[in-house]
XYZ file of C-alpha atoms in Angstrom:
487
model
C 115.830 163.307 147.134
C 117.838 166.738 147.833
C 121.304 166.809 145.765
C 123.292 167.819 148.267
C 124.855 165.851 151.039
C 122.649 165.315 153.596
C 124.238 164.983 157.977
C 121.987 163.885 159.858
C 122.362 162.524 163.713
C 119.688 160.011 165.282
C 118.416 160.997 168.336
C 119.156 157.037 169.558
C 116.359 157.572 173.535
C 113.578 158.860 170.904
C 113.064 156.216 168.635
C 116.280 153.609 167.316
C 114.797 150.935 168.998
C 116.960 148.799 172.027
C 119.614 146.833 170.288
C 118.848 143.262 173.235
C 119.047 139.953 172.558
C 115.486 137.256 172.767
C 118.410 135.176 176.275
C 121.411 136.859 176.952
C 123.917 133.522 177.164
C 126.630 135.471 178.937
C 130.860 135.710 178.535
C 131.152 132.121 177.985
C 130.517 130.332 175.575
C 127.700 129.322 176.428
C 123.624 128.750 174.559
C 120.512 129.735 175.855
C 116.954 129.253 175.287
C 113.582 130.108 177.575
C 114.538 127.509 180.062
C 118.021 125.650 179.930
C 121.903 127.614 179.304
C 124.657 124.796 178.326
C 128.072 125.902 178.116
C 131.212 123.784 177.597
C 134.208 123.304 179.622
C 137.593 122.274 178.470
C 139.883 122.008 181.990
C 140.107 117.832 182.149
C 142.013 117.665 178.761
C 138.874 116.608 177.167
C 135.367 119.114 175.935
C 132.912 118.493 178.416
C 129.632 119.702 177.884
C 127.461 121.140 181.197
C 123.907 121.576 181.626
C 121.490 123.405 183.829
C 119.925 127.549 184.691
C 121.801 130.784 183.966
C 119.422 132.841 185.851
C 120.569 136.235 185.122
C 119.382 139.780 186.873
C 119.973 143.279 185.746
C 120.210 147.043 186.233
C 120.362 150.066 184.682
C 121.197 153.661 185.621
C 122.998 157.079 183.942
C 124.535 154.418 181.390
C 125.871 152.290 183.093
C 124.493 148.539 183.721
C 125.679 146.349 186.178
C 124.452 142.988 185.038
C 124.852 139.406 187.496
C 125.029 136.126 185.773
C 124.475 132.832 188.353
C 124.759 129.420 187.042
C 123.907 126.165 188.583
C 124.805 123.435 186.003
C 125.388 119.901 186.530
C 127.046 117.336 183.723
C 125.653 113.709 182.044
C 128.703 112.153 184.822
C 127.751 113.779 187.222
C 130.217 116.416 187.578
C 129.093 120.432 189.058
C 129.297 124.398 188.227
C 128.124 126.917 189.813
C 129.072 130.055 189.763
C 128.433 133.648 189.913
C 129.406 136.985 188.076
C 128.473 140.429 187.918
C 130.406 142.921 184.962
C 129.594 146.724 184.228
C 129.073 147.748 180.936
C 128.814 152.081 180.031
C 127.152 152.562 177.463
C 129.144 156.798 175.882
C 127.051 157.841 172.866
C 128.370 158.990 169.384
C 125.978 160.925 168.677
C 127.870 163.077 165.857
C 128.261 159.068 164.519
C 124.536 157.821 165.122
C 127.475 154.996 167.717
C 127.135 154.055 170.903
C 130.422 152.469 172.353
C 130.317 150.376 175.733
C 133.387 149.155 177.769
C 132.501 146.558 180.069
C 134.452 145.191 183.193
C 134.124 142.032 185.994
C 133.207 142.712 189.573
C 132.569 140.054 191.107
C 133.426 136.469 190.794
C 133.453 133.313 192.276
C 133.085 129.534 190.835
C 134.106 125.763 191.166
C 133.449 122.713 189.386
C 134.135 119.800 190.380
C 134.218 116.353 188.242
C 134.890 113.819 188.812
C 137.460 113.644 192.081
C 138.633 117.079 190.917
C 138.167 120.866 192.039
C 138.416 123.683 189.894
C 137.918 126.522 192.358
C 138.737 129.906 190.394
C 140.881 132.090 192.384
C 141.291 134.699 189.237
C 139.294 135.891 186.831
C 140.590 139.165 185.203
C 137.770 140.695 181.950
C 137.418 143.425 179.638
C 135.191 143.874 176.858
C 134.330 146.551 174.199
C 131.607 147.333 172.183
C 130.485 149.347 168.702
C 126.596 149.705 167.605
C 125.991 151.483 164.577
C 122.255 152.849 164.371
C 119.838 152.497 161.561
C 116.805 153.371 160.725
C 115.682 149.851 160.170
C 119.576 147.850 161.208
C 121.024 147.945 164.458
C 124.977 146.528 163.788
C 127.012 145.031 166.465
C 130.793 144.701 166.860
C 132.686 143.738 169.452
C 136.027 142.490 170.839
C 135.917 141.282 175.115
C 139.674 139.650 176.649
C 140.011 137.585 180.039
C 142.246 135.185 181.868
C 141.298 132.558 184.205
C 143.250 130.783 186.687
C 142.257 127.814 188.392
C 143.319 125.724 191.853
C 143.857 122.022 191.261
C 142.406 120.490 194.757
C 143.195 123.042 196.471
C 146.504 124.364 195.514
C 147.400 120.900 195.047
C 148.384 122.987 190.478
C 147.053 125.179 188.568
C 145.284 125.352 186.097
C 144.856 128.693 183.546
C 143.031 129.668 180.174
C 143.580 132.476 177.884
C 140.465 133.649 176.670
C 139.789 135.604 173.083
C 136.213 137.102 171.630
C 135.559 138.268 168.731
C 131.232 139.226 167.840
C 129.698 140.184 165.003
C 125.903 140.612 164.965
C 122.402 142.651 163.970
C 119.325 144.156 165.447
C 115.955 145.161 163.517
C 111.965 144.627 163.707
C 111.808 141.194 162.619
C 115.501 139.455 164.927
C 118.001 139.522 165.739
C 121.473 137.953 165.736
C 124.940 137.759 167.325
C 127.356 135.650 165.762
C 131.021 134.718 168.514
C 134.685 133.199 167.488
C 136.016 132.235 171.155
C 139.460 130.641 171.513
C 140.958 129.466 174.254
C 144.433 128.484 175.550
C 144.647 126.069 178.138
C 147.952 125.885 180.467
C 148.186 123.367 183.549
C 150.354 123.286 185.554
C 150.128 119.724 188.732
C 152.300 118.499 190.562
C 152.364 113.969 189.418
C 154.123 111.385 191.441
C 155.922 114.695 193.124
C 157.078 115.673 189.679
C 156.456 119.302 188.178
C 154.355 118.143 185.553
C 153.666 121.599 182.939
C 150.708 120.721 179.370
C 148.159 122.946 176.530
C 145.452 123.077 174.868
C 143.714 124.641 172.838
C 140.109 125.155 172.096
C 138.032 126.751 169.274
C 133.621 127.348 170.037
C 131.342 129.282 167.544
C 128.304 130.655 168.975
C 126.067 132.296 167.046
C 122.552 133.709 169.063
C 119.399 134.107 166.082
C 115.925 134.945 166.226
C 114.719 135.402 163.365
C 111.151 135.155 160.720
C 109.387 133.778 158.373
C 106.653 134.500 156.818
C 103.471 132.183 154.979
C 100.587 132.068 153.606
C 98.608 129.558 155.503
C 95.154 128.155 152.940
C 92.015 127.669 154.828
C 90.863 123.613 154.717
C 86.748 124.454 155.012
C 84.791 124.565 151.420
C 82.560 127.204 153.872
C 85.100 130.095 154.729
C 84.700 134.088 154.225
C 88.310 133.708 153.560
C 90.704 131.039 151.498
C 93.499 131.975 153.206
C 96.241 134.505 155.263
C 99.569 134.820 156.654
C 101.574 133.647 159.302
C 104.033 135.476 160.880
C 106.069 133.069 163.004
C 109.491 134.908 165.017
C 111.380 131.955 166.638
C 114.255 131.552 167.536
C 117.670 128.370 167.691
C 121.220 129.178 170.039
C 123.457 127.136 168.627
C 127.528 126.277 170.208
C 129.889 124.251 167.908
C 133.496 123.597 169.664
C 137.202 122.325 167.993
C 139.666 121.395 170.225
C 143.571 120.065 170.500
C 143.765 118.575 174.435
C 146.566 116.986 176.092
C 144.909 113.444 176.903
C 145.999 112.566 181.090
C 145.872 109.531 183.199
C 143.990 109.456 186.428
C 147.319 110.648 188.058
C 147.530 114.157 185.400
C 149.966 113.198 183.336
C 149.871 114.071 179.780
C 150.336 110.321 177.464
C 148.731 111.855 174.229
C 146.873 114.095 172.825
C 142.411 114.669 172.858
C 141.270 116.456 169.425
C 138.058 116.470 167.456
C 134.869 119.001 167.099
C 131.151 119.216 167.509
C 128.009 120.562 168.516
C 124.881 120.617 170.329
C 121.837 123.521 170.412
C 119.406 124.790 171.833
C 115.834 126.075 170.332
C 112.896 128.559 171.553
C 109.500 127.955 170.487
C 107.889 130.261 167.913
C 105.879 132.842 168.102
C 102.857 132.871 165.782
C 100.736 135.643 164.514
C 98.139 135.627 162.138
C 97.729 138.567 160.153
C 94.832 140.540 158.810
C 93.566 139.255 155.673
C 92.777 142.210 153.158
C 89.714 142.785 150.754
C 91.504 144.328 147.387
C 90.069 144.336 144.189
C 92.794 145.129 142.214
C 95.705 142.676 142.349
C 93.805 139.806 140.487
C 96.249 138.733 137.626
C 98.923 141.081 137.827
C 102.655 140.606 138.478
C 103.158 141.852 141.598
C 100.481 140.432 143.171
C 101.767 137.938 146.467
C 103.596 141.121 147.483
C 101.427 143.552 147.457
C 98.807 141.050 149.084
C 102.170 140.418 152.042
C 102.398 144.036 152.715
C 98.981 144.892 153.171
C 98.481 141.497 155.024
C 101.655 143.433 157.194
C 99.169 146.876 156.908
C 102.745 148.164 156.012
C 100.310 149.923 153.095
C 96.606 150.934 154.316
C 93.587 148.493 154.022
C 90.931 151.412 154.428
C 90.622 150.438 150.352
C 89.121 148.275 148.624
C 91.842 149.421 145.084
C 95.109 149.574 145.770
C 95.680 151.288 142.748
C 98.572 149.444 141.486
C 99.378 150.683 138.051
C 100.154 153.874 139.434
C 102.700 155.833 140.283
C 103.973 156.613 144.734
C 104.414 159.194 145.848
C 106.852 160.307 148.297
C 104.516 160.405 150.797
C 103.387 157.302 150.705
C 106.073 155.291 149.870
C 108.438 157.136 153.390
C 105.139 155.926 155.458
C 104.904 152.647 154.400
C 109.611 151.340 155.002
C 108.640 153.509 157.954
C 106.123 150.569 158.669
C 108.066 147.978 157.510
C 111.067 148.678 159.496
C 109.558 149.611 162.719
C 110.097 152.598 162.673
C 107.781 154.468 165.073
C 105.645 158.103 164.440
C 106.740 160.787 165.890
C 104.398 162.086 168.761
C 103.587 165.559 168.566
C 104.190 166.280 172.218
C 100.193 167.035 174.996
C 100.917 170.778 174.943
C 96.741 171.118 176.978
C 96.439 173.366 179.295
C 97.919 176.198 180.466
C 101.610 176.935 180.221
C 104.292 179.717 179.698
C 107.025 177.065 177.800
C 104.496 175.506 175.974
C 106.446 175.216 172.115
C 104.808 174.784 169.333
C 104.772 172.604 166.798
C 106.794 173.076 164.225
C 107.262 170.610 161.055
C 110.627 170.188 159.701
C 109.138 170.498 155.827
C 107.481 173.781 154.911
C 104.550 171.890 152.710
C 103.895 168.982 155.298
C 101.428 169.842 158.539
C 101.423 169.170 161.933
C 97.725 168.227 160.766
C 98.844 165.928 158.152
C 97.717 162.943 158.866
C 101.365 160.965 158.003
C 103.012 163.694 159.541
C 103.621 161.968 162.451
C 106.249 158.695 160.263
C 107.285 162.168 157.812
C 109.045 163.651 160.555
C 110.066 159.912 162.227
C 112.391 159.237 159.096
C 113.411 163.005 158.386
C 114.269 162.586 162.278
C 115.717 158.963 161.465
C 117.501 159.833 158.175
C 115.723 157.646 155.953
C 114.874 161.230 154.036
C 115.668 164.148 153.197
C 113.912 167.084 150.932
C 113.874 167.963 147.195
C 114.638 171.219 148.769
C 115.499 174.316 151.218
C 112.559 172.664 153.962
C 110.577 171.324 150.973
C 109.548 167.336 151.097
C 106.935 167.516 148.340
C 104.979 165.134 149.758
C 102.533 164.693 146.141
C 105.204 164.340 144.386
C 106.355 160.915 142.400
C 109.171 159.829 144.010
C 111.753 157.932 141.600
C 114.414 154.785 141.338
C 116.699 157.109 142.497
C 115.445 157.951 145.215
C 113.618 154.894 146.581
C 117.319 153.372 146.573
C 118.805 155.695 148.697
C 116.244 155.007 151.251
C 116.230 151.839 151.532
C 119.686 152.222 151.595
C 119.714 154.670 154.613
C 117.489 151.523 155.871
C 119.361 149.061 155.975
C 122.966 151.507 157.322
C 124.719 149.947 153.897
C 125.828 152.942 151.362
C 129.954 152.142 153.133
C 129.603 149.392 150.818
C 129.732 150.419 147.590
C 133.512 151.048 146.323
C 135.215 153.789 147.410
C 135.836 157.114 143.977
C 135.155 156.414 140.624
C 133.174 153.217 139.377
C 130.214 151.655 138.022
C 126.991 150.347 138.750
C 127.063 147.754 137.230
C 123.519 149.738 134.465
C 123.965 150.608 130.647
C 122.878 154.032 131.446
C 125.089 154.321 134.875
C 126.078 157.278 133.305
C 122.161 158.963 134.016
C 122.384 158.403 138.201
C 122.202 160.990 140.022
C 126.043 161.555 141.683
C 124.178 161.878 145.144
C 122.666 158.221 144.033
C 125.151 156.510 143.304
C 126.895 154.601 145.662
C 122.619 153.765 147.347
C 122.303 152.910 143.483
C 124.966 150.256 143.084
C 124.646 148.439 146.992
C 120.731 147.926 146.276
C 121.810 146.559 142.822
C 124.759 144.201 143.881
C 122.133 142.908 147.510
C 119.450 142.247 145.628
C 117.270 144.619 146.553
C 117.607 146.510 142.479
C 117.310 145.700 139.004
C 117.806 146.833 135.110
C 114.502 146.801 132.984
C 114.914 144.629 129.976
C 117.521 146.770 128.244
C 119.788 146.738 131.009
C 118.754 150.760 131.740
C 118.146 151.126 135.833
C 116.105 154.136 135.014
C 116.732 156.210 137.693
C 114.970 159.413 137.211
C 112.178 157.372 135.972
C 108.906 156.809 138.457
C 108.212 153.635 140.956
C 105.107 152.032 140.314
C 102.837 150.461 143.717
C 103.452 147.654 142.713
C 106.508 148.447 141.950
C 107.903 149.796 145.599
C 105.372 146.905 147.340
C 107.613 144.380 144.997
C 110.979 146.349 146.504
C 109.563 146.242 150.014
C 109.000 142.832 149.760
C 112.723 142.380 149.006
C 114.477 144.588 151.792
C 112.329 142.603 154.261
C 113.110 139.273 152.852
C 116.674 140.880 152.731
C 116.267 141.017 156.660
C 115.386 138.202 157.649
C 117.603 135.478 155.211
C 120.377 137.220 153.677
C 121.376 139.121 156.932
C 120.906 136.039 158.990
C 122.770 134.357 156.354
C 125.651 136.659 156.291
C 126.277 136.329 160.306
C 125.595 132.748 161.273
C 126.257 130.311 158.120
C 129.326 131.835 157.144
C 131.248 132.258 159.987
C 129.983 128.501 161.771
C 130.050 126.644 157.957
C 134.640 127.612 159.052
């Protein structure tokens, strides 16, 4: 790993996965799966769950996306909600920061809610939102906010209901799923006529929403005795949307006068049908009895390590090229494809490798160039990658944390990684080693040493990559969902 400060620019349009969520539920605090939509309305002095269909449609051009959401909903007691909202989102790449900045404004709106004898018609809706996406080789992160004000006319100008809205959103997206979690706060004020007199009331509500698409990998044993393989891995991807809410609202009588307070909390959810994918069954002879057997089998089943040989070589040191390709496959980094230059062209440009010791004809060239472009790897010397050099543990830590985009979790200034041989860790790797240790990707030996310049075996590499995948599948989801929803 090059022992200098590396500044890299991610070419967003070439290899960064599109940051999307499985089911777009819009900005109204609702949840959605493949066929259903739910949200909670607080206008009447009590929370009312509306369910039905929400249909989004979208068009994009030159960095501007226009999205229209159409709602046809009903409540259990016969209420109706119809709504159409159109938003415009402008994305501005900030390549020097590996980020994308977005702003969202409301273009058009209409909404009518009928509940009991009351009709609420939306007469004004002001909305402004913004988010920032951090683009990394393996995981993209999102943080955003929006604010709005909705004004409803009650029963043909017999009063008004004003709803002030603030939101805080965080999320991430990677090869194995995505999560978006929102906290939306509502301040609701009513000004109505009750028996000819002006009546004013207020209430508030908090809505916590999470949208989760997650993967799970399980080894499934086959029941028959007479079968050519005893079992194999099943990769499942499923989604769950959770809506939790708490409220402190006025209790209103039939005339709309406040007669007390209505407080409480509740939740609802929607699940998606899982997508099941049986993985290939490796045929390998030299991993039985090794402590890394399960991790090796798992990664070979996922085709992160190739199945082209019956011998994995668990105790052999792993090469820089093999480790780079495996991590690239684990995070689903698309290999670079050399442009087709067949035929006559005066503008034909010869493909040039970023490293003098990696030829464009090499089998792994596409992954190595993609990893270099993404900032996942750098060289051992100017313009040199040393593909056949043995990988060190310090180099592995840097690649892992670059893939996850978490280097900035390390402290500023002087700090210790917690290993006894902290003094031996190269300065260019220390921050990444610290983070990798903190999140459980790296462990010390029996003496508490990290051995940063020691070689990494193929078995150890498989174990570390397996833990990185588990971190993406599980730990990130816990951090973004359970810690926020269980407020």
